[in-house]
Coordinates of C-alpha atoms in Angstrom, one line a residue:
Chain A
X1 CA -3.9 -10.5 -17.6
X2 CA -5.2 -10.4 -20.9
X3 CA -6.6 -7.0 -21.8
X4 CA -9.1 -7.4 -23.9
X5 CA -12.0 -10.2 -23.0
X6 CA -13.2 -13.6 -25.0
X7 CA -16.5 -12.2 -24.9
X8 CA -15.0 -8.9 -26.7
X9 CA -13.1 -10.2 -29.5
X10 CA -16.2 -12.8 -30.1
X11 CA -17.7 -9.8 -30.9
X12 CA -15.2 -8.3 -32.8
X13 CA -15.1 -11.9 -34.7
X14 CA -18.6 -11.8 -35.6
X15 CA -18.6 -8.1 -36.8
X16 CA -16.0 -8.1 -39.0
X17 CA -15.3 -12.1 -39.9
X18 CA -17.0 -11.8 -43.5
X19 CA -15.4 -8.7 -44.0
X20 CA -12.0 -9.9 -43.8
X21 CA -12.4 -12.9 -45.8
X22 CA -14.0 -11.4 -48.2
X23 CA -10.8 -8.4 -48.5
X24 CA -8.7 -12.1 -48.7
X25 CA -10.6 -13.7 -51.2
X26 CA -10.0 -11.3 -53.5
X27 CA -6.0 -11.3 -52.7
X28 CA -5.3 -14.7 -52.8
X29 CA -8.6 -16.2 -54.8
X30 CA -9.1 -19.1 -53.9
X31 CA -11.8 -20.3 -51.1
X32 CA -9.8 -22.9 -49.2
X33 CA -7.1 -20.3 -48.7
X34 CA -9.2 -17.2 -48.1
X35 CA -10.6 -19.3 -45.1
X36 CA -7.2 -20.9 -43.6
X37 CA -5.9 -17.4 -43.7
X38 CA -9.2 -16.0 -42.5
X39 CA -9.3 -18.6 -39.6
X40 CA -4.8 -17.6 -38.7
X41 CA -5.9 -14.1 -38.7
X42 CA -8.3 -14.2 -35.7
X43 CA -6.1 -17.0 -34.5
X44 CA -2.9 -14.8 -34.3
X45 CA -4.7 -11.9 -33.3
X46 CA -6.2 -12.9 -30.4
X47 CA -3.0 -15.1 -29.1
X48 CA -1.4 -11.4 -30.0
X49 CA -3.8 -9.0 -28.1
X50 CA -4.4 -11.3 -25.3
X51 CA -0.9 -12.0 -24.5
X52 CA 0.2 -7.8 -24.9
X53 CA 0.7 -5.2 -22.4
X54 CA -1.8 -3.1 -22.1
X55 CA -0.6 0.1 -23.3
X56 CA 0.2 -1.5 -26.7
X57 CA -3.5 -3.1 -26.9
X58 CA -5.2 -0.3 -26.2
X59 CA -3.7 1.4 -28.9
X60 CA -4.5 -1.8 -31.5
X61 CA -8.1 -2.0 -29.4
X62 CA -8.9 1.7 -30.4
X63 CA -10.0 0.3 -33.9
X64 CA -10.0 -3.2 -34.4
X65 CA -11.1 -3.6 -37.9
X66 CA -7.6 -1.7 -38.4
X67 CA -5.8 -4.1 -36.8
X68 CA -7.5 -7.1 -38.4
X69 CA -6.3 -6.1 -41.8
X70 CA -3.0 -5.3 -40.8
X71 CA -3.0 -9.3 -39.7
X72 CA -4.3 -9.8 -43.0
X73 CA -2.1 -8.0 -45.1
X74 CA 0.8 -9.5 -43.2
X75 CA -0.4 -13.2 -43.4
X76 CA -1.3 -12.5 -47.3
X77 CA 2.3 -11.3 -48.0
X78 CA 3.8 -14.7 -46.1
X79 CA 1.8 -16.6 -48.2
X80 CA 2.8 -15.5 -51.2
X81 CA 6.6 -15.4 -50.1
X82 CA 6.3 -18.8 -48.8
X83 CA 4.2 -20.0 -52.2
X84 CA 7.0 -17.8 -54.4
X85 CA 3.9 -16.7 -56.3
X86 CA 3.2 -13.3 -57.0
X87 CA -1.0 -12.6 -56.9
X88 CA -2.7 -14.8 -59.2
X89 CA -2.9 -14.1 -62.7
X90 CA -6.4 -13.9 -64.6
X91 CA -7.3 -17.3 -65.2
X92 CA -6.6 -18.2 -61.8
X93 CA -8.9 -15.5 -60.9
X94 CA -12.2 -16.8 -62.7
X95 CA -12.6 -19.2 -60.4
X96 CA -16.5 -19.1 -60.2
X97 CA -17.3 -21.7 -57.8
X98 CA -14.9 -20.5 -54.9
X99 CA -17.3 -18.2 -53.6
X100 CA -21.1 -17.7 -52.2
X101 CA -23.6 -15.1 -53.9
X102 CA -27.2 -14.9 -52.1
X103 CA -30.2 -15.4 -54.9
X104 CA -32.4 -17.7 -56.6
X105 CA -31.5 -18.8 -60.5
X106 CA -33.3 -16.5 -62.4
X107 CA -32.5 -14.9 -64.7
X108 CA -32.0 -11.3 -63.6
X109 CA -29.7 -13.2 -60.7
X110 CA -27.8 -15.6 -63.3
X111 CA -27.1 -11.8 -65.0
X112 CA -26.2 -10.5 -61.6
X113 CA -23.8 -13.2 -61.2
X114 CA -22.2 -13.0 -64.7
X115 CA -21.4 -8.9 -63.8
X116 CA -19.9 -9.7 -60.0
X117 CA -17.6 -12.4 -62.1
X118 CA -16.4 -9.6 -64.8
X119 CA -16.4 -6.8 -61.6
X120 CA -14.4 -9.9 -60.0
X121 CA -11.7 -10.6 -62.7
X122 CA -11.5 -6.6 -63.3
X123 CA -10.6 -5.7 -59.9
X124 CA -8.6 -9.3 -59.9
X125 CA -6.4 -8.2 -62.5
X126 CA -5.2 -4.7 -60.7
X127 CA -2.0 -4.5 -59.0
X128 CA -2.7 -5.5 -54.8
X129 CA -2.7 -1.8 -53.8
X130 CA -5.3 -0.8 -56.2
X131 CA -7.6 -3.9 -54.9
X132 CA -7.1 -2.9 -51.2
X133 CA -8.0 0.6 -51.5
X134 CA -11.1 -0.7 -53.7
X135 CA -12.2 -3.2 -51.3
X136 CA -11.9 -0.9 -48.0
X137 CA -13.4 2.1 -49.7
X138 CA -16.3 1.0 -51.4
X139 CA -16.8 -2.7 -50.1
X140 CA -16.2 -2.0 -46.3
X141 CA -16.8 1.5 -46.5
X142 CA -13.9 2.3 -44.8
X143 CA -13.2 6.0 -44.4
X144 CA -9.6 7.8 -45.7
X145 CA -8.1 8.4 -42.5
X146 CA -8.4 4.7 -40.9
X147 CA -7.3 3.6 -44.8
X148 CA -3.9 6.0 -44.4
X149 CA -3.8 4.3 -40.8
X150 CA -3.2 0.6 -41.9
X151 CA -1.1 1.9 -45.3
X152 CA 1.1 4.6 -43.2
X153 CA 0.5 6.7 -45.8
X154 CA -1.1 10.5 -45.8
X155 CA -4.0 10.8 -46.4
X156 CA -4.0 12.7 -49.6
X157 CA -1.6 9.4 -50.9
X158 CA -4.3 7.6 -50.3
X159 CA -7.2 9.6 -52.2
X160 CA -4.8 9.6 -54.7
X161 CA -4.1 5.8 -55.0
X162 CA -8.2 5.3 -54.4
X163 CA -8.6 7.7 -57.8
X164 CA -5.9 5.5 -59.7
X165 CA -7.3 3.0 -58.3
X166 CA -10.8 3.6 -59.8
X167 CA -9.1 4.6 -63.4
X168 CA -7.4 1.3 -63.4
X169 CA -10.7 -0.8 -62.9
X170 CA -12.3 1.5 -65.7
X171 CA -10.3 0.5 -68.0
X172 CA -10.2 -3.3 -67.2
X173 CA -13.8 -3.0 -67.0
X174 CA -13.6 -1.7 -70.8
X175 CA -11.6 -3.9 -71.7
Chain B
X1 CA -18.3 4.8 -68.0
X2 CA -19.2 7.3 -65.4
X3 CA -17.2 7.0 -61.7
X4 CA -20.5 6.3 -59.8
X5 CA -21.2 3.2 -62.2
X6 CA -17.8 2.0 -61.4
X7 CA -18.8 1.9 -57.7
X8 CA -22.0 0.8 -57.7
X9 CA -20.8 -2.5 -59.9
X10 CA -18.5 -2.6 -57.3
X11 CA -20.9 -2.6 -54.7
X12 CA -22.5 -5.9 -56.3
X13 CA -19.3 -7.7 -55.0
X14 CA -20.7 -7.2 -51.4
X15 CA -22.8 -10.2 -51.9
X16 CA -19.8 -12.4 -51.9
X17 CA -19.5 -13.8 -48.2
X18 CA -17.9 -16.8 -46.2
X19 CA -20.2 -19.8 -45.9
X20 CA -22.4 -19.7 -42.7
X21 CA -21.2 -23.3 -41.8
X22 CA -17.6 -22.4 -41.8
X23 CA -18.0 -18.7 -39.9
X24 CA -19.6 -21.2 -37.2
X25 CA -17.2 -23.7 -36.9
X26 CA -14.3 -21.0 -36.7
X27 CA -16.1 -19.2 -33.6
X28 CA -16.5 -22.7 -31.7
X29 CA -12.9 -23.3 -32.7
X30 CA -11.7 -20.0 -31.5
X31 CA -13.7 -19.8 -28.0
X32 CA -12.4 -23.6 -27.5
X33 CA -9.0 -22.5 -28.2
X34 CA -9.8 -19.7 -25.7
X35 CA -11.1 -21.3 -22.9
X36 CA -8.7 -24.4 -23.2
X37 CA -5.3 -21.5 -23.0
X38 CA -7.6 -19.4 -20.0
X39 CA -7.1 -23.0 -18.4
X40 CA -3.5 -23.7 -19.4
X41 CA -2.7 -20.2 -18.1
X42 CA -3.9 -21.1 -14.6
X43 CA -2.0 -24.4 -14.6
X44 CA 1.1 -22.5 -15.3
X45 CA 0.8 -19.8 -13.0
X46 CA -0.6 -21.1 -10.0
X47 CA -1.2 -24.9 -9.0
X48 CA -3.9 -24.1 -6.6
X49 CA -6.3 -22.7 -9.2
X50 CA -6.4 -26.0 -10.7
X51 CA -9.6 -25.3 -8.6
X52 CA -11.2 -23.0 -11.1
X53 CA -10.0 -26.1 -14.0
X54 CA -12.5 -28.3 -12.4
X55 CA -15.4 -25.5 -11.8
X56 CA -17.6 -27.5 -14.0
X57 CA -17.4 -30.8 -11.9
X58 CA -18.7 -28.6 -9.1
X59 CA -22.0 -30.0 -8.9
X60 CA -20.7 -34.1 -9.2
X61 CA -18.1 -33.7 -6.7
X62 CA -20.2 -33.5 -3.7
X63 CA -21.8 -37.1 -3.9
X64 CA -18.2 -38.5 -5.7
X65 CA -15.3 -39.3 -3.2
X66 CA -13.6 -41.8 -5.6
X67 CA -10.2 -41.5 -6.4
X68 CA -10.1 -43.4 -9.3
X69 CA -12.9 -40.9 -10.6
X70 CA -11.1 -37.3 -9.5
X71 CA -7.8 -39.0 -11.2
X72 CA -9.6 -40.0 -14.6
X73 CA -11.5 -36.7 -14.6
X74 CA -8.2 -34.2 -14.0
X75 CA -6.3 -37.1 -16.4
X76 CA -8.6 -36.4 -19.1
X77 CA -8.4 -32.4 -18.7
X78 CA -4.8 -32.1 -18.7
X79 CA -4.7 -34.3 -21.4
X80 CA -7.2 -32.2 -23.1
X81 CA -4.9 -29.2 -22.2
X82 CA -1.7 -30.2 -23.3
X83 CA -1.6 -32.3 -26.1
X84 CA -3.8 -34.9 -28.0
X85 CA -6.9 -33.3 -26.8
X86 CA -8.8 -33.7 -30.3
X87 CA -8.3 -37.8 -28.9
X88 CA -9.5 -36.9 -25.4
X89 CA -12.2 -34.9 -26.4
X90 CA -13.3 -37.0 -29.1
X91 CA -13.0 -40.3 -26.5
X92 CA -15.5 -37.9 -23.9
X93 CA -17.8 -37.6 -26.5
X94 CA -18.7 -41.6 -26.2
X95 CA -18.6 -41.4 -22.5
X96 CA -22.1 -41.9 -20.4
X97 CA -22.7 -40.1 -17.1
X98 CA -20.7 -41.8 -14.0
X99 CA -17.6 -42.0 -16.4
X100 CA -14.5 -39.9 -16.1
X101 CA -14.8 -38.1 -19.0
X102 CA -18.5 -37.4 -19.3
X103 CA -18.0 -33.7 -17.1
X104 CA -15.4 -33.1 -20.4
X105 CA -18.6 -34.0 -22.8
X106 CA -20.6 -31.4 -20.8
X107 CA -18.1 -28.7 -20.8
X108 CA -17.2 -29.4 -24.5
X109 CA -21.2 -29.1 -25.6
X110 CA -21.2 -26.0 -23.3
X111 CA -18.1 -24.2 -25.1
X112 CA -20.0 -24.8 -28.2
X113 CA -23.0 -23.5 -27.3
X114 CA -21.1 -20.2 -25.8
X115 CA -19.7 -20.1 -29.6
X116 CA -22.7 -20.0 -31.1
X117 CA -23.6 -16.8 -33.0
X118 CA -27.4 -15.8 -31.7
X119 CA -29.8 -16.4 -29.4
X120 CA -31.8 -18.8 -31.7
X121 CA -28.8 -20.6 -32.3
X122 CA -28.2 -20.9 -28.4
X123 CA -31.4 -22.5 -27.5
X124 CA -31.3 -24.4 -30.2
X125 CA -28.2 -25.9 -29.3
X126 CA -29.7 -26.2 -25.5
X127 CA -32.4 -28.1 -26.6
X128 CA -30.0 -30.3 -28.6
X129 CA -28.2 -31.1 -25.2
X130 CA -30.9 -32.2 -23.3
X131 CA -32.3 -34.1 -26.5
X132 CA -28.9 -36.1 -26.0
X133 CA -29.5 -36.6 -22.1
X134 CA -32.4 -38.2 -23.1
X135 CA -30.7 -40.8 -24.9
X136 CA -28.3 -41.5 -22.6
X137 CA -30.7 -41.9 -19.7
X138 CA -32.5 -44.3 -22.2
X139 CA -28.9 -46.4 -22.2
X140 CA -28.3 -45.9 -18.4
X141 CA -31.6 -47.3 -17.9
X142 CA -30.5 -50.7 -19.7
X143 CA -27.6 -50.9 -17.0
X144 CA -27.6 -53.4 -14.7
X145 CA -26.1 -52.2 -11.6
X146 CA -27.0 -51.3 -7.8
X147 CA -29.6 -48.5 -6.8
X148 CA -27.2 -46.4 -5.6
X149 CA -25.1 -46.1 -8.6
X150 CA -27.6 -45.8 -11.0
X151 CA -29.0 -43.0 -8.5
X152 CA -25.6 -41.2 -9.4
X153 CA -26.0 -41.6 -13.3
X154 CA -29.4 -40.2 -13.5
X155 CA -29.2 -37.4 -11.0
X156 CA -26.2 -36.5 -13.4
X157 CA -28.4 -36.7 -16.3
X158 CA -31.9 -35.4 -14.6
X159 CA -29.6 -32.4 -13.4
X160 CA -28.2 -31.7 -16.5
X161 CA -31.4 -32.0 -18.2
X162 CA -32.9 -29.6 -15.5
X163 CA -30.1 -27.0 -16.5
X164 CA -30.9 -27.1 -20.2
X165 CA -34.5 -26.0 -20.1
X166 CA -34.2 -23.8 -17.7
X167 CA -32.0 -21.7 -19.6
X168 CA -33.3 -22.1 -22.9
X169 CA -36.7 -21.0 -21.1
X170 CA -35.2 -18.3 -19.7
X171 CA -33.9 -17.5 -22.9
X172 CA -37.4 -16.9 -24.5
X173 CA -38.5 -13.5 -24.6
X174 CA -40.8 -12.7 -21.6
X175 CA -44.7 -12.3 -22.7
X176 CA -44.8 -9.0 -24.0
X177 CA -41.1 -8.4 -24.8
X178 CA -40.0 -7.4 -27.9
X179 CA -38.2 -10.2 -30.3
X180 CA -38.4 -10.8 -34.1
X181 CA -41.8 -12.5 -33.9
X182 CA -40.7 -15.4 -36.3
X183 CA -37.3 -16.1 -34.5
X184 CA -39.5 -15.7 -31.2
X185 CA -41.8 -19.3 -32.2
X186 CA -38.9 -21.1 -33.8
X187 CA -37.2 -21.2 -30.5
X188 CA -40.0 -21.3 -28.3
X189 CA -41.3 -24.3 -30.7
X190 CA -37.4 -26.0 -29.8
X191 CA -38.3 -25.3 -26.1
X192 CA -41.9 -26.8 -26.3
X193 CA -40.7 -30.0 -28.6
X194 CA -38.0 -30.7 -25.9
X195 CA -40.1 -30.3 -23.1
X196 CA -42.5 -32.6 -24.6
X197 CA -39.9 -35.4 -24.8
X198 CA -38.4 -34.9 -21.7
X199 CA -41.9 -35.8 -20.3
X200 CA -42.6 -38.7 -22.5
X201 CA -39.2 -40.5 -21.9
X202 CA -39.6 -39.8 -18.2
X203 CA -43.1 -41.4 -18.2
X204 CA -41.6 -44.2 -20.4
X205 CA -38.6 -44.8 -18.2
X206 CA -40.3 -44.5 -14.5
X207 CA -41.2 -48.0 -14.3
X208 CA -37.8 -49.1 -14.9
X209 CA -36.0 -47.3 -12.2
X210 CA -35.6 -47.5 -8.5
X211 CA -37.6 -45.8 -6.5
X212 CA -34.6 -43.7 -4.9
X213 CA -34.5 -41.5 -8.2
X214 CA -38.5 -41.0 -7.7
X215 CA -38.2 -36.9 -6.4
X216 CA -35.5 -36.5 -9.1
X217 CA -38.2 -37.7 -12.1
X218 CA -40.7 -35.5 -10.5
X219 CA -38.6 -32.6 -9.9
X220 CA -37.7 -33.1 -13.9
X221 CA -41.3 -32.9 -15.1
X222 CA -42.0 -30.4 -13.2
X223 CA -39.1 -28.4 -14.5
X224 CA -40.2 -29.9 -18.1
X225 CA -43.9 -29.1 -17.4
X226 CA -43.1 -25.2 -16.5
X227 CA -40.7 -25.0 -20.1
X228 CA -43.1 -26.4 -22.2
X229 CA -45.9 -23.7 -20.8
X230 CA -43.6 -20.9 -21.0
X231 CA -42.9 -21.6 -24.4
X232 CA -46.4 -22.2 -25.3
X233 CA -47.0 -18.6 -24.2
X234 CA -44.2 -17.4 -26.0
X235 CA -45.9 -19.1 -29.6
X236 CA -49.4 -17.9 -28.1
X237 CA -48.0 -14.5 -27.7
X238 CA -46.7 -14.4 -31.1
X239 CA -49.7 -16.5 -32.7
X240 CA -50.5 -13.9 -35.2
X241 CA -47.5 -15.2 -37.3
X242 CA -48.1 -18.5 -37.2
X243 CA -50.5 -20.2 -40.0
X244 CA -53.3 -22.3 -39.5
X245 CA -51.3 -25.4 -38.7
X246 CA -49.2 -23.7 -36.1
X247 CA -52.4 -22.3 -34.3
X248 CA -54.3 -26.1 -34.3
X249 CA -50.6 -27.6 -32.7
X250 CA -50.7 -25.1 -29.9
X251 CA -54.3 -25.8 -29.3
X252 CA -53.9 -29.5 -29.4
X253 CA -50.7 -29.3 -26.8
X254 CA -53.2 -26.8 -24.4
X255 CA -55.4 -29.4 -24.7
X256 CA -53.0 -32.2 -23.7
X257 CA -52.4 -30.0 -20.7
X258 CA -55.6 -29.9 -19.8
X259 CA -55.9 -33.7 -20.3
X260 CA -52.9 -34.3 -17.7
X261 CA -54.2 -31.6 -15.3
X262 CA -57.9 -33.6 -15.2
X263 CA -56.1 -36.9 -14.4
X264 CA -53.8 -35.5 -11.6
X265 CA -56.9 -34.6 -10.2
X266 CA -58.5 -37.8 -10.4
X267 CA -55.3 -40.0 -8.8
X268 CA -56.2 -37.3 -5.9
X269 CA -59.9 -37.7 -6.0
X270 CA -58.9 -41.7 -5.5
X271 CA -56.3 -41.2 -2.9
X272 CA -59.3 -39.4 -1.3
X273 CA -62.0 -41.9 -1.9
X274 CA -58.7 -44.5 -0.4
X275 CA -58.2 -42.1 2.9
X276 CA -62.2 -42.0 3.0
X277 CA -62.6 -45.5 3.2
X278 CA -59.8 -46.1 5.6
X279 CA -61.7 -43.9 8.3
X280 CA -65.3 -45.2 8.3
X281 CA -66.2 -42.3 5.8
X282 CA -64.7 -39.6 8.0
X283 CA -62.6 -37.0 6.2
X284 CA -59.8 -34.9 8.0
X285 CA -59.5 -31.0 7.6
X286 CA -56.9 -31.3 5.1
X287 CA -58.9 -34.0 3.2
X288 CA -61.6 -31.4 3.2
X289 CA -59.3 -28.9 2.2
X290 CA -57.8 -30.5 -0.9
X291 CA -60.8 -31.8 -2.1
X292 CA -62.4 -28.3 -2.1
X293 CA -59.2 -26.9 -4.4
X294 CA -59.2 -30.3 -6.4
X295 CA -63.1 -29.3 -7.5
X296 CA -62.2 -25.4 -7.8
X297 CA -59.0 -26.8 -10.4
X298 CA -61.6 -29.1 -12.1
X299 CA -63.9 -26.1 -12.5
X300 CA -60.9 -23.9 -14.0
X301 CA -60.1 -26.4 -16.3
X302 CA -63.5 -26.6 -17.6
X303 CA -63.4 -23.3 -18.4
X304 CA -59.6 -23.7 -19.8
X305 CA -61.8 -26.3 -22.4
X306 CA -64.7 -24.2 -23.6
X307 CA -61.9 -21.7 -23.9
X308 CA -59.8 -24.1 -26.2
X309 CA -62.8 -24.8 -27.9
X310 CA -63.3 -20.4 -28.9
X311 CA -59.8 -21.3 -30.1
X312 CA -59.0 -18.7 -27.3
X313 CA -55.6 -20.0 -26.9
X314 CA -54.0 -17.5 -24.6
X315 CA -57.4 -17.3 -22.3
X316 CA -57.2 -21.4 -22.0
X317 CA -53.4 -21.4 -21.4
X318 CA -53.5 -18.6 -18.9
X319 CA -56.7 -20.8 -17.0
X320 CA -54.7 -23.9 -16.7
X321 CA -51.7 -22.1 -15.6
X322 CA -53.6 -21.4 -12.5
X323 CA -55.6 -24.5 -12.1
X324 CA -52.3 -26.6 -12.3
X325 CA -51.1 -24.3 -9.4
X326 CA -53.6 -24.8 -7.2
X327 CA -53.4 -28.9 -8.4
X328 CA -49.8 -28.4 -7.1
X329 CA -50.5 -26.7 -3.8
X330 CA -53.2 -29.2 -2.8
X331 CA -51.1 -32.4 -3.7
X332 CA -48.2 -30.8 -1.3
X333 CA -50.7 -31.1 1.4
X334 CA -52.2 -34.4 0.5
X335 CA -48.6 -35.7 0.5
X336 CA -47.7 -33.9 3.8
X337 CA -50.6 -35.9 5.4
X338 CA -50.1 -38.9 4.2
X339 CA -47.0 -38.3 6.1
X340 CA -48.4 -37.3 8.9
X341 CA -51.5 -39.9 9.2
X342 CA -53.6 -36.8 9.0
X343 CA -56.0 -37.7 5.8
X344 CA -58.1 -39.7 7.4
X345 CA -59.6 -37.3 9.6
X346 CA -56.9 -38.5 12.7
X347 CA -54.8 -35.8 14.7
X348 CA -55.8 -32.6 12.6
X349 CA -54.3 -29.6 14.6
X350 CA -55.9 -26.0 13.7
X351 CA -53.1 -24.6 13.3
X352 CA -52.5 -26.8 10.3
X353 CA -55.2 -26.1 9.4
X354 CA -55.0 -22.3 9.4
X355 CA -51.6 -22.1 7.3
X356 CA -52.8 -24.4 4.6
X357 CA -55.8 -22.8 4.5
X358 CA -54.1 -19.4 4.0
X359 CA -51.9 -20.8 1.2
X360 CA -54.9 -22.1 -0.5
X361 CA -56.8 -19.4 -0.5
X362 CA -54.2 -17.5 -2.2
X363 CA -54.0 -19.7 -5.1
X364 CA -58.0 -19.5 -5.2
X365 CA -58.1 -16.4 -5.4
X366 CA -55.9 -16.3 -8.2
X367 CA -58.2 -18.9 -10.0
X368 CA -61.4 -17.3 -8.9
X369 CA -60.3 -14.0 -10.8
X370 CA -60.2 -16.0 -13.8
X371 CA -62.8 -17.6 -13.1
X372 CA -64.8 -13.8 -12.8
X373 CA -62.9 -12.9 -15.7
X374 CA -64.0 -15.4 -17.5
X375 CA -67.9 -15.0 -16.7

């Protein structure tokens, strides 16, 4: 029997679906992608936890949004092995239609807009460990611990990588 | 640049999300994909539970014994199941009710309403259904075939139509219970709008059907009659949200009720004025009876008018809620004697008599207290 319900992970779908395309936008930039790999990562996980024992799904059930990236990451990484492309480079990045931003067209939001593009490029242009510790941390609000979870890493390794992180994006930011 | 105004431009990028359209269409995908390998799980494990495959078709099978049916029906599934279901399913979609694949079309519509992502979006999608039941009783109508079979086609439909409402009613918030007010009106205005056609097409298609689907219709509009109330009260309930527009719609659908409540009435008062006739101006007990609560209805709906006319929406609603119950009660009785010859004042037993007179004076009482409450 499946251990975790339809009901459950439809929840689980609705709470953290924009979340985890947005963390794949900003990997693979591009819209059409970002949603295929969105749409394989509920795909997979649920053919995953629903066809597990239940002693390994508990474990994966105890945090969810964990577990979702960890599809995430994987899927991103296949993509790019299968493409032969390492992440996209700054051009590709700029790609100012691919996404939705809430707001009317005045002025203060066509502003807005033009900052979330140069914030997009900046954090575009870091190496894929830097983005992923941005984007959990400050975008999903993710706490250390559950970030040294899906990493494996300690947690001091991560505050570390968050802070070299952050120095990174300054400087692309200034630049 | 200082750290904090690193993070809060960060922060900015939070307005970047999927489009709503797509996040929809991925959870209807998903909870097909779900339901569809629940099924292909049974089918592998245990042949008997095909049972629980067919679940759906629970309510057809009992007036269906054709082979030819069962076969195109667990045919169409398994096809569904294991391969070129995107053909099978789209094939169902075309079907009309008595066809093989039309239980598919239900279960389809049903899986994507379970996949939508709120309540609002649920009843919309309810009301959606039944508006396409609509339209296919409109087509089985045009079908020339015997009584019986078209009996079969529009119980299916008048059934499934049934269904609809009373879940999207059902899924209104109760008078009084809390619910975001404007979310609250748009789906009780889905609810009310469908309710509304389901009695319109009814009263357009009655003529054109035998008279074995007769009780079915009227089961329908009753069913359609109690929706379209609840979700008036709903919209009344909430009415201090709605603008000027929305307030003169709600009055002008109370006052429609009140309009059909007065002419049931009248077709009783002439069945009355028929039985009287018939028995040298004699009237039975019952006859006595149900022109007693017809006159008490006709008084509550009076007042449900000068009430509309205060604009006292919720007083006027609340009036002909009661005065189309006691309508109801006293046209049970007029039908049970006109079954049992009793109308016209022949064979009236007292303890008839007694039972229906309890029965009525407990809707009465209900209407006098608006009445008092009203004085």
């Amino acid at each position: 029997m499946p251990n975790i319900g339809e009901e459950q992970f439809l929840d689980i779908y609705d709470k953290y679906v924009g979340k985890i395309y947005r963390y794949i936008y900003f990997r693979v930039s591009a819209a059409e992608t970002a949603q295929d790999l969105t749409s394989d990562v509920f795909l997979k996980s649920w053919q995953y936890l629903s066809s597990q024992q239940s002693a390994v799904n508990s474990k994966r059930l105890e945090n969810p949004r964990a577990f979702l990236y960890q599809v995430a990451r994987n899927l991103i990484s296949d993509f790019y092995r299968k493409k032969g492309n390492s992440p996209l480079s700054l051009e590709e990045i700029a790609d100012k239609d691919a996404f939705i931003v809430d707001g009317r067209d005045s002025v203060v939001e066509i502003d807005k807009n033009i900052e979330i593009d140069s914030v997009k490029e900046a954090i575009g242009s870091l190496n894929a460990d830097y983005q992923e510790v941005i984007i959990w941390r400050y975008l999903d609000e993710m706490e250390i611990k559950e970030m040294a979870q899906i990493l494996e890493k300690s947690e001091g390794a991560v505050r570390v990588l968050l802070s070299r992180a952050l120095a990174a994006l300054r400087d692309n930011l200034r630049g | 640049m200082r750290e904090k105004d690193i993070i809060k431009k960060i922060e900015l990028l939070q307005k970047i999300k999927p489009n709503d359209e797509w996040v929809i269409s991925l959870r209807s995908k998903l909870a097909f994909r779900m339901e569809m390998e629940r099924k292909k799980d049974l089918l592998n494990k245990d042949i008997f539970v095909l049972k629980e495959l067919f679940s759906f078709w629970k309510n057809y099978k009992t007036n269906r014994t054709y082979a030819t049916y069962r076969f195109a029906l667990s045919l169409g599934i398994i096809l569904s199941i294991l391969g070129g279901g995107g053909l099978t399913a789209f094939a169902s979609l075309r079907s009309l009710p008595g066809s093989g694949l039309y239980p598919l079309k239900i279960a389809l519509e049903r899986a994507h309403v379970l996949a939508a992502t709120s309540e609002e979006a649920k009843v919309k999608l309810r009301s959606e259904m039944a508006g396409r039941r609509l339209e296919e009783l409109k087509t089985v109508v045009d079908i020339v075939e015997p009584a019986e079979q078209k009996k079969e086609r529009v119980d299916q439909v008048m059934d499934n139509i049934q269904e609809q409402l009373v879940t999207a009613s059902n899924q209104l918030p109760k008078v009084g219970e809390k619910m975001e007010p404007g979310k609250a009106i748009a789906a009780a205005r889905a609810v009310s709008e469908k309710a509304d056609q389901v009695e319109k097409t009814l009263a357009q298609v009655k003529d054109f059907l035998p008279n074995n689907v007769g009780d079915k219709l009227a089961q329908t509009a009753v069913t359609a009659d109690k929706a379209g109330t609840q979700a008036l009260e709903v919209i009344v309930d909430n009415q201090d949200q709605s603008d000027s527009a929305g307030k003169k719609e709600v009055l002008a659908k109370i006052g429609e009720k009140i309009a059909t409540a007065k002419a049931e009435i009248k077709i009783m008062g002439e069945r009355a004025r028929q039985a009287t006739s018939t028995a040298a101006g004699k009237l039975g007990i019952m006859a006595v009876l149900v022109k007693d609560q017809s006159d008490k209805a006709q008084e509550l709906l009076s007042q449900a008018s000068e009430s509309l006319n205060e604009e006292n929406a919720s007083e006027a609603l609340r009036t002909v809620k009661v005065a189309k119950e006691i309508i109801k009660m006293a046209e049970n009785i007029a039908d049970n004697d006109d079954r049992q010859g009793l109308f016209d004042g022949n064979g009236e037993t007292a303890e008839n008599a007694t039972t229906t007179g309890k029965d009525l004076d407990n809707a009465s009482s209900s209407g006098l207290m608006i009445k008092n409450k009203g004085n």
